[in-house]
Every structure is written in structure tokens, then in C-alpha cells.
Coordinates of C-alpha atoms and ligand atoms in Angstrom, one line a residue:
M696 CA 18.3 44.9 52.1
Q697 CA 20.7 45.8 55.1
H698 CA 18.9 49.2 55.8
V699 CA 15.2 48.7 56.7
A700 CA 14.3 52.3 56.4
I701 CA 13.8 52.7 60.4
A702 CA 17.1 51.3 60.9
D703 CA 18.9 54.9 61.1
Q704 CA 16.6 56.3 63.2
P705 CA 16.7 56.1 67.1
D706 CA 14.5 53.5 68.0
E707 CA 12.7 55.6 70.9
L708 CA 10.6 57.0 68.3
H709 CA 8.9 53.9 67.5
D710 CA 9.0 52.5 70.9
P711 CA 5.1 52.3 71.8
Q712 CA 4.5 53.4 75.2
S713 CA 0.9 52.4 76.7
F714 CA 0.4 49.5 77.9
I715 CA -2.3 48.3 75.6
A716 CA 0.2 49.2 72.9
K717 CA 2.6 47.4 74.2
Y718 CA 1.5 44.2 75.4
V719 CA -2.0 43.6 74.1
W720 CA -2.4 45.1 70.7
S721 CA 1.7 44.8 70.2
Q722 CA 3.3 44.7 67.3
D723 CA 7.0 44.0 68.7
H724 CA 7.7 40.1 67.1
K725 CA 8.8 39.0 70.8
V726 CA 5.4 40.2 72.7
I727 CA 3.8 38.5 69.7
A728 CA 5.5 35.2 70.3
I729 CA 5.0 35.1 74.0
Q730 CA 1.2 35.7 73.1
Y731 CA 1.6 32.8 70.5
G732 CA 3.5 30.5 73.3
G733 CA 1.4 31.6 75.8
T734 CA -2.1 30.7 74.1
A735 CA -0.3 27.5 72.4
I736 CA 0.7 26.0 75.8
F737 CA -2.8 26.5 77.5
V738 CA -4.5 24.5 74.5
G739 CA -1.5 22.0 74.9
L740 CA -2.7 21.4 78.5
I741 CA -6.2 21.1 77.6
A742 CA -5.2 18.1 75.1
L743 CA -2.8 16.8 77.5
V744 CA -5.9 16.7 80.2
L745 CA -7.6 14.9 77.1
S746 CA -5.2 12.3 77.0
G747 CA -5.4 11.5 80.6
L748 CA -9.1 10.8 80.4
M749 CA -8.4 8.5 77.5
R750 CA -5.8 6.7 79.4
L751 CA -7.9 6.5 82.4
Q752 CA -10.8 4.6 80.6
L753 CA -7.9 2.5 78.6
G754 CA -6.1 1.4 82.0
F755 CA -9.5 0.7 84.2
P756 CA -12.2 0.1 81.9
D757 CA -16.0 0.6 83.1
T758 CA -14.2 2.7 86.3
F759 CA -15.2 5.9 85.4
D760 CA -18.9 6.2 84.1
F761 CA -18.8 9.9 82.6
I762 CA -16.5 8.7 79.8
D763 CA -18.5 7.0 77.6
P764 CA -18.0 5.4 73.6
S765 CA -18.7 9.0 72.3
S766 CA -16.8 11.2 74.4
Y767 CA -13.8 8.8 74.2
L768 CA -14.0 9.6 70.5
Q769 CA -14.2 13.1 70.9
F770 CA -11.2 13.0 73.5
V771 CA -9.2 11.3 70.7
T772 CA -10.1 13.7 67.9
M773 CA -9.7 17.1 70.0
H774 CA -6.5 15.5 71.7
G775 CA -5.2 14.8 68.2
M776 CA -5.8 17.9 66.6
I777 CA -4.7 20.3 69.5
M778 CA -1.4 18.6 69.8
V779 CA -0.3 18.7 65.9
I780 CA -2.1 22.1 65.1
Y781 CA -3.1 24.5 67.9
L782 CA 0.0 23.5 70.0
L783 CA 3.2 22.4 68.0
T784 CA 2.6 24.2 64.9
A785 CA 1.6 27.3 66.5
L786 CA 4.3 27.1 69.3
L787 CA 7.3 26.4 66.9
L788 CA 6.1 28.7 64.2
G789 CA 4.2 31.3 66.2
G790 CA 6.2 31.5 68.8
F791 CA 9.8 30.2 68.2
G792 CA 9.6 31.3 64.9
N793 CA 8.3 34.7 66.0
Y794 CA 11.0 35.3 68.4
L795 CA 14.1 34.1 67.0
I796 CA 13.7 35.3 63.2
P797 CA 13.9 39.1 63.4
L798 CA 16.9 38.6 66.4
M799 CA 19.0 35.3 64.4
V800 CA 19.1 37.4 61.0
G801 CA 20.2 40.7 62.8
A802 CA 16.5 42.2 61.8
R803 CA 14.5 44.9 64.0
D804 CA 11.2 43.2 63.9
M805 CA 9.1 41.1 61.3
V806 CA 8.9 43.2 57.6
F807 CA 4.9 43.5 58.2
P808 CA 4.5 43.8 61.9
F809 CA 1.1 44.8 61.7
M810 CA 0.0 41.8 59.6
N811 CA 2.4 39.5 62.6
M812 CA -0.5 41.1 65.2
L813 CA -3.2 40.3 63.1
S814 CA -1.8 36.6 62.6
Y815 CA -2.0 36.3 66.8
W816 CA -5.2 37.6 66.9
V817 CA -7.0 35.5 64.4
Y818 CA -5.0 32.4 65.8
L819 CA -6.7 33.0 69.0
L820 CA -10.0 33.4 67.6
S821 CA -9.1 29.8 65.3
V822 CA -8.9 28.5 69.1
L823 CA -11.8 30.0 70.6
I824 CA -14.0 28.5 67.9
L825 CA -12.5 25.0 68.4
L826 CA -13.0 25.2 72.0
A827 CA -16.6 26.4 71.6
S828 CA -17.5 23.1 70.3
F829 CA -17.1 21.7 73.7
F830 CA -20.2 23.9 74.5
V831 CA -22.7 23.1 71.5
P832 CA -25.0 20.3 71.3
G833 CA -23.5 17.0 70.5
G834 CA -20.3 18.7 71.9
P835 CA -16.8 18.4 69.5
T836 CA -16.4 16.1 66.6
G837 CA -15.4 12.2 67.3
A838 CA -14.0 11.7 63.7
G839 CA -10.5 11.2 64.5
W840 CA -8.1 14.1 63.6
T841 CA -7.9 12.6 60.0
L842 CA -11.8 13.6 60.0
Y843 CA -12.4 11.1 57.0
P844 CA -15.7 11.5 55.3
P845 CA -18.3 10.3 54.7
Q846 CA -18.3 9.1 58.2
A847 CA -17.5 12.8 59.5
I848 CA -20.6 14.7 58.7
L849 CA -23.3 11.6 58.9
E850 CA -25.1 10.8 62.0
G851 CA -23.7 8.3 64.1
T852 CA -20.4 9.9 64.7
P853 CA -20.2 12.2 67.6
G854 CA -20.5 15.7 66.8
Y855 CA -21.7 15.3 63.3
D856 CA -23.4 18.4 63.5
W857 CA -22.6 21.5 65.1
G858 CA -18.8 20.0 66.4
I859 CA -17.6 19.1 62.9
L860 CA -18.4 22.5 61.6
L861 CA -17.0 24.5 63.9
M862 CA -13.8 22.2 63.7
L863 CA -13.6 23.0 60.1
V864 CA -14.2 26.5 60.2
S865 CA -11.5 26.9 63.0
L866 CA -9.2 25.2 60.9
A867 CA -9.7 27.4 58.0
V868 CA -9.5 30.2 60.4
F869 CA -6.4 28.7 61.9
I870 CA -4.6 28.6 58.4
V871 CA -5.6 32.4 57.6
A872 CA -3.7 32.9 61.0
F873 CA -0.8 30.6 59.8
T874 CA -0.5 32.3 56.3
M875 CA -0.1 35.8 57.7
G876 CA 2.5 35.0 60.4
G877 CA 4.1 32.4 57.5
L878 CA 4.0 35.5 54.8
N879 CA 6.2 37.4 57.4
Y880 CA 8.4 34.5 58.0
V881 CA 9.6 33.8 54.7
T882 CA 9.9 37.5 54.0
T883 CA 12.0 38.6 56.7
V884 CA 14.4 35.6 56.1
L885 CA 14.8 36.5 52.3
Q886 CA 14.7 40.5 53.0
A887 CA 15.8 41.6 56.3
R888 CA 19.0 39.9 57.3
C889 CA 21.6 42.4 58.5
R890 CA 24.9 43.1 56.6
G891 CA 27.2 40.0 56.0
M892 CA 24.2 37.6 57.3
T893 CA 24.2 35.2 54.2
L894 CA 22.1 32.1 53.5
M895 CA 24.6 30.1 54.5
R896 CA 25.8 32.0 57.6
M897 CA 22.2 31.5 59.0
P898 CA 21.8 29.3 61.8
L899 CA 20.3 26.0 61.3
T900 CA 17.1 27.4 63.4
I901 CA 16.5 29.7 61.0
W902 CA 16.7 27.2 58.1
G903 CA 14.4 24.9 59.9
I904 CA 11.7 27.3 60.5
F905 CA 12.4 29.0 57.1
T906 CA 11.5 25.5 55.5
A907 CA 9.2 24.5 57.5
T908 CA 7.1 27.7 56.6
V909 CA 7.4 27.2 53.3
L910 CA 6.1 23.9 53.6
G911 CA 3.3 25.2 55.3
I912 CA 2.5 28.1 52.5
L913 CA 2.5 24.7 49.9
A914 CA 0.8 22.2 52.4
F915 CA -2.2 24.2 54.0
P916 CA -3.9 25.4 51.3
A917 CA -5.0 21.4 50.3
L918 CA -6.4 21.3 53.9
L919 CA -8.5 24.5 53.6
V920 CA -10.0 23.7 50.2
S921 CA -10.8 20.5 51.6
A922 CA -12.4 21.9 54.9
I923 CA -14.5 24.3 52.5
M924 CA -15.3 21.6 50.5
M925 CA -16.7 19.4 53.1
I926 CA -18.4 22.2 55.0
L927 CA -20.2 22.5 51.5
D928 CA -21.1 18.7 51.3
K929 CA -22.6 19.3 55.2
T930 CA -24.5 22.6 54.7
L931 CA -25.3 22.8 51.2
G932 CA -25.8 18.6 50.5
T933 CA -23.1 19.1 47.7
S934 CA -21.3 15.8 47.1
F935 CA -17.3 16.6 46.9
F936 CA -16.4 13.9 49.6
M937 CA -19.8 12.2 49.4
P938 CA -20.8 9.2 47.5
V939 CA -23.7 7.5 47.0
L940 CA -25.2 6.6 50.5
V941 CA -27.6 4.5 52.5
S942 CA -27.0 5.4 56.3
L943 CA -29.3 4.1 59.0
G944 CA -31.5 2.5 56.5
E945 CA -32.3 5.8 54.7
S946 CA -31.0 6.8 51.1
L947 CA -29.4 10.3 51.3
E948 CA -29.2 12.8 48.5
Y949 CA -25.2 12.6 48.0
T950 CA -24.2 11.6 44.4
G951 CA -21.4 9.8 43.5
G952 CA -18.3 11.9 45.3
S953 CA -15.1 10.5 46.1
P954 CA -14.0 10.0 50.1
I955 CA -10.8 8.8 48.8
L956 CA -10.6 12.2 47.0
F957 CA -10.5 13.8 50.8
Q958 CA -7.8 11.3 51.8
H959 CA -5.5 12.5 49.3
L960 CA -6.1 16.3 49.8
F961 CA -5.8 16.0 53.8
W962 CA -2.5 13.7 53.6
F963 CA -1.2 15.8 50.6
F964 CA -1.3 18.6 53.5
G965 CA -1.1 16.2 56.5
H966 CA 2.4 14.6 55.6
P967 CA 4.3 17.8 55.1
E968 CA 2.6 18.8 58.5
V969 CA 5.0 16.2 60.3
Y970 CA 7.8 18.0 58.6
I971 CA 6.1 21.4 59.3
V972 CA 6.5 20.6 62.9
A973 CA 9.8 18.3 62.6
L974 CA 12.3 20.8 60.7
P975 CA 11.8 23.8 63.3
A976 CA 12.7 21.0 66.1
F977 CA 15.6 19.7 63.7
G978 CA 16.8 23.1 63.6
M979 CA 16.9 24.2 67.0
V980 CA 18.0 21.1 68.2
S981 CA 21.3 21.7 66.1
D982 CA 21.9 25.0 67.6
V983 CA 21.2 23.7 71.2
L984 CA 23.7 20.4 70.6
S985 CA 26.4 22.6 69.3
V986 CA 26.2 25.3 72.1
H987 CA 26.4 23.0 75.1
A988 CA 28.7 20.9 73.2
R989 CA 31.2 23.9 72.7
K990 CA 31.6 22.4 69.1
N991 CA 30.7 23.6 65.9
I992 CA 27.8 21.6 64.3
F993 CA 29.2 18.8 62.2
G994 CA 28.7 19.2 58.3
Y995 CA 26.5 22.6 58.4
R996 CA 26.0 22.5 54.9
M997 CA 25.0 18.8 54.8
M998 CA 22.7 20.0 57.2
V999 CA 21.3 22.8 55.4
W1000 CA 20.8 20.6 52.1
A1001 CA 19.4 17.7 54.3
I1002 CA 16.6 20.0 55.7
V1003 CA 15.9 21.6 52.2
A1004 CA 15.5 18.0 50.9
I1005 CA 13.5 16.6 53.3
G1006 CA 11.2 19.3 52.8
G1007 CA 11.1 18.8 48.7
L1008 CA 10.6 15.3 49.6
S1009 CA 7.9 15.3 52.1
F1010 CA 5.3 16.2 49.3
I1011 CA 6.0 13.0 47.2
V1012 CA 5.1 10.6 50.2
W1013 CA 1.6 11.4 51.2
A1014 CA 0.0 8.4 50.1
H1015 CA 1.9 6.3 52.5
H1016 CA -0.8 6.9 55.1
M1017 CA -3.5 5.3 52.7
Y1018 CA -2.0 2.1 51.8
V1019 CA -5.2 0.6 53.3
S1020 CA -7.5 2.6 51.0
G1021 CA -7.0 -0.3 47.9
M1022 CA -4.2 1.5 45.7
H1023 CA -2.8 -0.2 42.9
P1024 CA 0.5 -1.9 43.5
A1025 CA 2.2 0.1 41.6
F1026 CA 1.5 3.4 43.5
G1027 CA 2.1 1.5 46.7
F1028 CA 5.4 0.9 45.4
F1029 CA 5.9 4.4 44.4
F1030 CA 5.1 6.1 47.7
A1031 CA 7.3 3.1 49.4
T1032 CA 10.2 4.0 47.7
T1033 CA 10.1 7.7 48.0
T1034 CA 9.1 7.0 51.9
L1035 CA 12.3 5.2 52.3
I1036 CA 14.2 7.7 50.3
I1037 CA 13.3 10.2 52.7
A1038 CA 15.2 8.3 55.3
V1039 CA 18.6 9.3 53.9
P1040 CA 18.8 12.9 54.8
T1041 CA 17.3 12.1 57.8
A1042 CA 19.9 9.5 58.8
I1043 CA 22.6 12.5 57.9
K1044 CA 21.2 14.6 60.4
V1045 CA 21.2 12.1 63.1
Y1046 CA 24.7 11.3 62.4
N1047 CA 25.8 14.7 62.0
W1048 CA 24.0 15.4 65.5
V1049 CA 25.9 12.3 67.3
L1050 CA 28.9 13.4 65.6
T1051 CA 28.5 17.2 66.8
L1052 CA 28.6 15.6 70.5
W1053 CA 31.9 13.5 69.5
R1054 CA 34.8 14.6 71.5
G1055 CA 32.9 18.0 72.3
N1056 CA 33.2 19.6 75.8
I1057 CA 29.8 18.6 76.7
H1058 CA 27.7 20.6 79.3
L1059 CA 24.8 18.4 80.8
T1060 CA 22.7 21.4 80.9
V1061 CA 19.0 20.9 81.2
P1062 CA 18.5 22.2 77.4
M1063 CA 21.2 19.6 76.3
L1064 CA 19.7 16.8 78.2
F1065 CA 16.6 17.5 76.3
A1066 CA 18.5 17.5 73.0
I1067 CA 20.1 14.3 73.8
G1068 CA 16.7 12.7 75.1
F1069 CA 15.0 14.2 71.3
I1070 CA 18.2 12.3 69.8
F1071 CA 17.2 8.8 71.3
T1072 CA 13.1 9.1 70.9
F1073 CA 13.6 10.7 67.4
T1074 CA 15.7 8.0 66.2
H1075 CA 13.1 5.3 67.9
G1076 CA 10.2 6.7 66.2
G1077 CA 12.1 7.2 62.8
L1078 CA 13.0 3.5 62.8
T1079 CA 9.6 2.4 63.4
G1080 CA 8.6 4.7 60.6
L1081 CA 11.0 2.4 58.1
F1082 CA 8.7 -0.6 59.0
L1083 CA 5.6 1.1 58.3
G1084 CA 6.9 2.8 55.3
N1085 CA 6.6 -0.5 53.5
V1086 CA 3.0 -1.7 52.4
T1087 CA 3.3 -5.5 53.2
I1088 CA 4.4 -4.5 56.9
D1089 CA 2.1 -1.4 57.2
L1090 CA -1.4 -3.6 56.0
P1091 CA -1.3 -5.9 59.4
L1092 CA -0.2 -3.0 61.3
S1093 CA -2.3 -0.1 60.0
D1094 CA -4.9 1.1 62.7
T1095 CA -3.3 -1.0 65.6
Y1096 CA -1.0 0.6 68.6
F1097 CA 1.8 0.1 66.7
V1098 CA 1.1 3.0 64.7
V1099 CA -0.1 5.0 67.9
A1100 CA 3.4 4.4 69.1
H1101 CA 5.1 5.3 65.9
F1102 CA 3.6 8.7 65.6
H1103 CA 3.9 9.6 69.5
M1104 CA 7.8 8.8 69.4
V1105 CA 8.1 10.7 65.9
M1106 CA 6.2 13.7 66.0
G1107 CA 4.7 14.0 69.7
V1108 CA 7.4 13.4 71.9
S1109 CA 10.3 14.4 69.7
P1110 CA 9.4 18.1 69.1
I1111 CA 8.2 18.5 72.8
M1112 CA 11.7 17.6 73.6
V1113 CA 12.9 20.0 71.6
L1114 CA 10.4 22.5 72.5
F1115 CA 11.7 21.8 76.4
A1116 CA 15.3 22.2 75.3
A1117 CA 14.4 25.4 73.2
I1118 CA 12.4 27.0 76.1
Y1119 CA 14.8 26.2 78.7
H1120 CA 17.8 27.3 76.4
W1121 CA 16.0 30.8 75.5
F1122 CA 14.3 31.6 78.7
P1123 CA 17.4 33.5 80.1
L1124 CA 17.1 35.7 76.9
M1125 CA 13.5 36.1 77.1
S1126 CA 13.3 37.0 80.6
G1127 CA 16.2 37.8 82.0
K1128 CA 15.8 35.3 84.5
M1129 CA 17.2 31.5 85.2
F1130 CA 15.3 29.0 85.5
N1131 CA 16.1 26.4 88.6
E1132 CA 18.6 23.5 87.3
T1133 CA 17.3 20.8 89.9
L1134 CA 13.9 21.1 89.2
G1135 CA 14.8 21.3 85.1
K1136 CA 16.8 17.9 85.6
W1137 CA 13.6 16.3 87.2
H1138 CA 11.3 17.5 84.8
F1139 CA 13.4 16.1 82.0
W1140 CA 14.0 12.6 83.9
C1141 CA 10.5 12.1 84.3
T1142 CA 9.6 13.2 80.9
F1143 CA 11.9 10.9 79.2
L1144 CA 11.8 7.9 81.1
G1145 CA 8.2 8.2 81.3
T1146 CA 7.6 8.5 77.7
Y1147 CA 9.7 5.1 77.1
A1148 CA 7.3 3.7 79.9
I1149 CA 4.5 4.6 78.0
Y1150 CA 5.4 4.2 74.2
L1151 CA 7.2 0.9 74.5
P1152 CA 4.7 -1.3 75.4
M1153 CA 2.2 0.4 72.9
H1154 CA 4.6 -1.2 69.7
Y1155 CA 4.0 -4.5 71.3
L1156 CA 0.0 -3.8 72.1
G1157 CA 0.2 -3.2 68.0
F1158 CA 1.8 -6.2 67.5
L1159 CA -0.9 -8.1 69.7
G1160 CA -3.5 -6.2 67.3
V1161 CA -5.0 -4.0 69.8
P1162 CA -7.1 -2.0 67.6
R1163 CA -6.3 2.1 67.5
R1164 CA -9.4 4.7 68.5
Y1165 CA -11.2 2.0 70.5
F1166 CA -13.0 2.7 73.9
A1167 CA -12.5 -0.8 75.1
M1168 CA -10.9 -3.8 74.2
G1169 CA -13.9 -6.3 75.0
T1170 CA -13.4 -9.7 74.7
T1171 CA -11.7 -11.3 71.3
N1172 CA -9.8 -14.8 70.4
F1173 CA -6.2 -13.0 70.0
I1174 CA -5.9 -10.0 72.5
P1175 CA -4.3 -12.0 75.5
E1176 CA -6.1 -10.7 79.1
S1177 CA -2.3 -9.7 79.9
A1178 CA -2.6 -6.5 77.5
Q1179 CA -5.0 -5.1 80.3
T1180 CA -2.5 -5.2 82.5
L1181 CA -0.1 -3.6 80.5
N1182 CA -2.7 -0.9 79.3
A1183 CA -3.3 -0.1 83.1
Q1184 CA 0.9 0.2 83.4
I1185 CA 0.7 2.7 80.5
T1186 CA -1.9 4.7 82.1
I1187 CA -0.1 5.2 85.4
A1188 CA 3.1 6.2 83.5
A1189 CA 1.0 8.5 81.6
L1190 CA -0.2 10.2 84.7
L1191 CA 3.2 10.6 86.0
V1192 CA 4.2 12.1 82.9
G1193 CA 1.4 14.3 82.9
L1194 CA 1.8 15.2 86.6
S1195 CA 5.7 16.0 86.1
Q1196 CA 4.7 18.8 83.4
L1197 CA 3.8 20.7 86.6
I1198 CA 7.5 20.7 87.5
F1199 CA 8.0 22.8 84.4
L1200 CA 5.0 25.0 85.0
Y1201 CA 5.8 25.7 88.1
N1202 CA 9.7 26.3 87.7
I1203 CA 9.1 28.7 84.6
L1204 CA 6.3 30.5 86.6
W1205 CA 8.4 30.5 90.0
S1206 CA 11.6 31.6 87.8
L1207 CA 10.0 34.5 86.2
R1208 CA 9.2 35.9 89.3
Y1209 CA 12.0 35.2 91.8
G1210 CA 14.5 33.6 89.6
E1211 CA 18.1 34.4 89.9
K1212 CA 19.0 37.3 87.1
S1213 CA 20.7 35.9 84.2
K1214 CA 24.4 36.7 82.9
K1215 CA 24.2 38.1 79.7
N1216 CA 24.8 35.5 77.0
P1217 CA 24.7 32.4 80.1
W1218 CA 25.7 29.7 77.6
G1219 CA 28.2 31.5 75.7
A1220 CA 26.7 31.4 72.2
A1221 CA 27.9 32.6 69.1
S1222 CA 24.5 33.1 67.3
L1223 CA 23.3 36.8 67.0
E1224 CA 20.4 36.6 69.6
W1225 CA 22.5 36.6 72.4
Q1226 CA 24.4 39.6 71.2
T1227 CA 21.5 42.2 71.8
P1228 CA 22.7 45.3 73.7
D1229 CA 19.9 44.2 76.5
Q1230 CA 18.4 41.2 77.7
P1231 CA 15.8 40.7 77.2
P1232 CA 16.1 42.7 73.8
R1233 CA 14.1 46.1 73.8
H1234 CA 11.6 47.4 71.1
G1235 CA 13.8 47.2 68.1
N1236 CA 16.4 44.6 69.2
W1237 CA 19.5 46.3 68.2
G1238 CA 19.7 50.0 69.7
P1239 CA 20.8 52.6 66.9
E1240 CA 23.2 50.4 65.0
L1241 CA 22.2 46.8 63.3
P1242 CA 24.6 44.6 63.7
E1243 CA 27.1 43.2 61.0
V1244 CA 27.6 39.6 60.8
H1245 CA 31.2 38.4 59.7
R1246 CA 31.4 34.6 60.4
W1247 CA 28.6 31.6 60.7
A1248 CA 26.9 31.0 64.0
Y1249 CA 29.3 28.1 65.1
D1250 CA 32.7 29.6 66.3
Y1251 CA 33.3 27.3 69.3
S1252 CA 36.4 26.3 70.6
V1253 CA 38.3 27.6 67.7
P1254 CA 42.3 27.0 68.2
G1255 CA 44.4 30.0 69.2
V1256 CA 41.3 32.0 70.4
K1257 CA 41.5 32.7 74.0
E1258 CA 37.3 32.8 74.4
D1259 CA 35.7 29.1 73.4
F1260 CA 33.5 30.7 71.4
I1261 CA 33.2 34.1 69.0
P1262 CA 29.9 35.8 68.4
Q1263 CA 28.8 36.3 65.0
N1264 CA 29.2 40.0 64.7
H1265 CA 32.7 40.1 65.7
P1266 CA 35.5 40.9 63.0
V1267 CA 37.7 38.0 61.9
T1268 CA 40.9 38.6 63.7
A1269 CA 44.9 38.2 62.4
E1270 CA 44.9 35.4 65.3
E1271 CA 42.2 33.4 64.2
R1272 CA 43.6 33.6 60.5
T1273 CA 46.9 32.5 61.0
D1274 CA 45.5 29.4 63.0
G1275 CA 44.0 28.6 59.6
E1276 CA 40.9 27.2 60.9
G1277 CA 38.5 30.6 62.0
G1278 CA 36.4 32.4 59.9
H1279 CA 34.1 29.8 58.4
A1280 CA 31.9 30.8 54.9
Ligands
HEM1229 C1 1.6 12.7 77.9 C2 1.5 12.7 76.4 C3 0.4 11.8 75.5 C4 -0.6 10.9 75.8 C5 -0.6 9.9 77.3 C6 -1.3 10.4 74.7 C7 -2.0 9.4 74.7 C8 -3.2 9.3 73.3 C9 -4.1 8.6 73.4 C10 -4.5 7.5 74.6 C11 -4.4 8.5 72.4 C12 -5.6 7.9 71.5 C13 -5.4 6.5 70.9 C14 -6.4 5.6 70.5 O1 -7.2 5.4 70.9 O2 -6.5 5.3 69.3 C15 -3.8 9.7 71.5 C16 -4.2 9.8 70.2 C17 -3.4 10.5 69.4 N1 -2.5 11.8 70.0 FE1 -1.2 11.7 71.8 N2 -0.7 11.6 74.1 C18 0.3 12.1 74.3 C19 1.1 13.4 73.4 C20 0.5 13.9 72.3 C21 1.6 14.6 71.6 C22 2.6 15.5 71.9 C23 0.7 14.5 70.2 C24 1.8 15.7 68.9 C25 1.6 15.1 68.0 C26 -0.2 13.6 70.3 C27 -0.7 13.2 69.1 C28 -1.9 12.4 68.9 C29 -2.7 12.2 67.9 C30 -2.2 12.8 66.1 C31 -3.3 11.0 67.8 C32 -4.3 10.5 67.1 C33 -5.8 11.0 66.8 C34 -6.7 10.0 66.4 O3 -6.3 9.0 66.3 O4 -7.3 10.8 65.5 N3 -0.1 13.5 71.5 N4 -2.7 10.3 72.3
CU1230 CU1 3.7 10.8 56.3

């Protein structure tokens, strides 16, 4: 297991030389990671622009002629789907999973490099299919990111013809790409760890990515089959999801399918999807907090088991998204209970992050600011989740801006905070350069404060009853006019947050070219990825010898030891042993 066949040979033998082999059809996990990351950030920017357009409409209705009710729905749908799948899932797993797994477990590459390369190109294909829907007759689908039938494929919904088909095909292709990447990540973690890297010595980043990938491999098939079944309903007139229907005065051919079946399949995927995004973020934020507080992560074993428990539980809570579908009260009770049980391991994680900071030697670096920002946004989003998990509270709040605020806090903003923390944290490793600290801090404060300016008022709009996925509020007898003022303020905040991402892009691009050369291991991190002979690591990662691991990844500020951290590949010394504390399992 420790000796991959190529390990004993000089790695130059395998070093691809031509530009194309090195950077285009590359099988190096680091290059593939950057391809994945670059593409994901690119589509993410499109989704950000779409959210800006929606906010313009909501803040200043009747001002922008080019946004009509149909295009609003199309923007909502494309924004939501791109953010969840094509940005977050792709960037966390395809990007960071690819980059970090081999380096953190001490392997030369993924175990199936060719399939890994294919995974990226198929992902790119899925993105192109998705974006193509902007250019077909009728435009992209406006069914909402949940794509509920029957409405998704019926006349009257924007993009009911081409748009929805392209969306479904693109999702299917994405799932193929994810599976090729995912099998790689799981097998690499299980089979290619270096000598001494036991499972319980793996950094939490790897635990998070690994568990999330297993969730994805189990959950995405539910989406795949529902996409295929809906394609059949649309093209061949089958009735998997389509009930007997009269649409626009015409009785349709469909016979007795079940739209609720689709909801079950969708959310059987959709809820674990939240954790496919959250678990890698949990892992990475744990490591960033530990490194920048110069303290071991509090309760490592508990953190691992919490990740696994959350992963397992995430499969038995899905119907909390369906309380309004008319389910039997006993099921409502069941799903509310399981949902609240998930709060236990989740709260354990939050406590442990805070306890990691407690009496740490906290360095308020840019990655650390984003990591602490995450603790705030995640706790806020999580708390409103407890409310929505209860049937009686969810019923009146369902489909209002309270829900929009909740899920943006918990799975929009929070993982993005971690992604920024991770990008800033690992940027010196990936590029060999340092970013600009001042610009990074500006980026953090604009994003963090702006987030609250956007989403806190949305909770209140939800209480007022402002509905979700509405082009305009119109006049009602329950929404006060002041809601419009609030909407305008939210829009201004959203535009500022959107613009402040330019600081980030500028910082990254500028630093890649002109940034100061980074010291090796600038944060003094103990995990393996920073211990490569070169920074950034070369092809094959480790030079002639694979590393050997002697300890966990969290030996910071060990008493009696001169340096304030001990890399994972350093043998345990007599000095630490006599001191009692060092050399953890
Ligand atoms: C500055 C950042 C963002 C802004 C201003 C923003 C704004 C919006 C707006 C205005 C809507 C439509 C609300 C409605 O009419 O129902 C929406 C929906 C949504 N957003 Fe965002 N968003 C942002 C970032 C994100 C991120 C990072 C995610 C990642 C998870 C995300 C996921 C979603 C989803 C899943 C929907 C629901 C789509 C649907 O109802 O079908 N958003 N967002
Ligand atoms: Cu859920």
C-alpha cells in the first residue's frame, strides 16, 4: 500500500515535457485541480452576475426593462443551480479535493490519473451544455433549481422545451464527471496513503473531503435517475412524474405518474448535497483554525466521528424539504426528529472550533479572518435551520424569504467563506507567491459585513410573508410598503459585495504575477502538503522518496520543543517523549 509501483523510480521518468501534456491534457492532480477551480470560479462569476440582476429587479422594480418575469425565473434557476453544483461542488471536490488529497496523504498522485483527467473534461462539457441553454430558443429553464415536475416541463414555464432538457442532460453529464473524480478520491484515500498515515492521523480536511465524496457517490445516482426519467417524460411522453393533467385548457397524454416521487428523489440527493458542500468546508476550516491559532484542533477524534455521523444522518432527513407537500403527520414527526438530531454532531463541531481558538496564539491572518467569519455565518444559518426543521414553524415560513436567508447563510455564504480561507491559505503552496495582505483584509471585511447587510433583513422580509421566487411583490394587504425600502437597501449591499469580489480577483491575479516570493511553509503548518521538497510541489510531489508519517497533523506549540510546530513526517524525539504530551496517535 505504501509503495505505489512508481515510487521507487526517479520521477523524471514520468515527468511530461510538452506544454500540452503538462497543462492541457494533464494527468497531474495539481493541474487538474487548477483547471477545475478556474472553470468553477468562472461559472460562479456568471451566477454572481445573475444574482446582481435579480437584486436590481427586486430593489428597483419597473426600472430595468430587460428583466421580465420569465427572465427573472430563469436567472433564479441558473443562479441557484450553478452556485450549488457547478461552483461549490466542483470547486470543493474537483478543485481542493484534487489538489489536497494526494499531497496530504503523501501520495504521488491520484490512483487513476487518466480517469481524473477525464473527470475534468467531462465536467467542462457539462458546463458548456448548461451555458448553451442561454442561446437556445426559449432560453434556460425557469423551473427553479429544484426542477419540480409537472411544471418544469409544461408550457408556461420559461425554457420548458430546450432549456429544461439541456439542464437535465448537463446534470447527468456532471454526475458522470463527479463519479470519475469521486472514485479516485475515495480509492486514493483508502489505498495510497504513505507509510505511517493511519486513518486517524489524516488531517480533518481529508476526512471532510473523503466523507463528502462517499455521500456524493451515494446521493448523485438519485438525481441521475430522476434526470433521466424526466427526460423520458419530456421526450417520449412517459409518465414517471406526470399525473393526469389538463394544461392551458388541453387534456394531456400523461397517465398517473407521481410528482411527489420526483420530490423524494430530488431531496434524497438534495439534502446530502448540502453536506457534500459542507463537510469539505468543515474539514478545511478546522485545519485553517488550528494552523493559525498555533494549537491542535480540539477533540480530533470527536471531530472525525461528527463528520461521519453527520454524513450518515444526512440520508434520513431529506423530507424536511417537503413538509408542505401534504405528508402524513407521523412522517413529519420522523423527519423533524432526525433533522434535530443532526444538530448534535454539528454543534459539537462548532464548540470544538471555538475551543480550538480558546487561549490559542491567534494570528489574524486573512485565512484566519475568513475561518472565524465562517463560524459566525454558519452558526447563524444553522440556528434558523433548527426553526425550519420543525413542521409547525416551517409551514408558514416555507417559500418565503426566511428560507432564502437561511440557506444562503448556511450553504451559500458559509462554504464561500471557507473557500476564501482555503484559497488564501493554500495560495502560497499552489503558486509559490504571497498575496497582498491588505487587499485580502479589505476583501474579508467587505464580504463579511456585506453578507449580514444582505441576509439579516431577509429573515425579517420572510416574517412579513414576502414570497420566494417572485419577480415583484406587487400590492398585497399584508406586506407593508417599508419592505420595498428594505429591498432597495439589500440590493445596494449585494452590489457592493459583488463588486468587492473584484478585490479578490485582482489580488490573486496580481499576486500570481508580481507577488512576493513566498517562504517555504509560510504559516508553519504541520500537515504533509507543506513538507514537499519544492514549493509549489513538482510532478510526482515527493522527489525520489515518499514521506513517512510519525504523528498526527496537529502538533503545534508542543511543550519542551523549540519550534512551535512539528511536521507530520518528523520522528518523535526523546525530548517530546519525556514531556509527556507529544507524539499523538
Ligand atoms: C452576493 C451573493 C448572492 C446574492 C446577492 C444572491 C441572491 C439571490 C437571489 C436574489 C435569489 C432569488 C430569490 C428568489 O427570488 O427566490 C437567490 C436564490 C438562490 N441562491 Fe443566491 N445569492 C448569492 C449567492 C449564492 C450562493 C453562494 C449560493 C450557493 C449555495 C446561492 C444559492 C442560491 C439558491 C440555491 C437559490 C434558490 C434558487 C431557486 O429558488 O431555485 N446563492 N439568490
Ligand atoms: Cu435538507
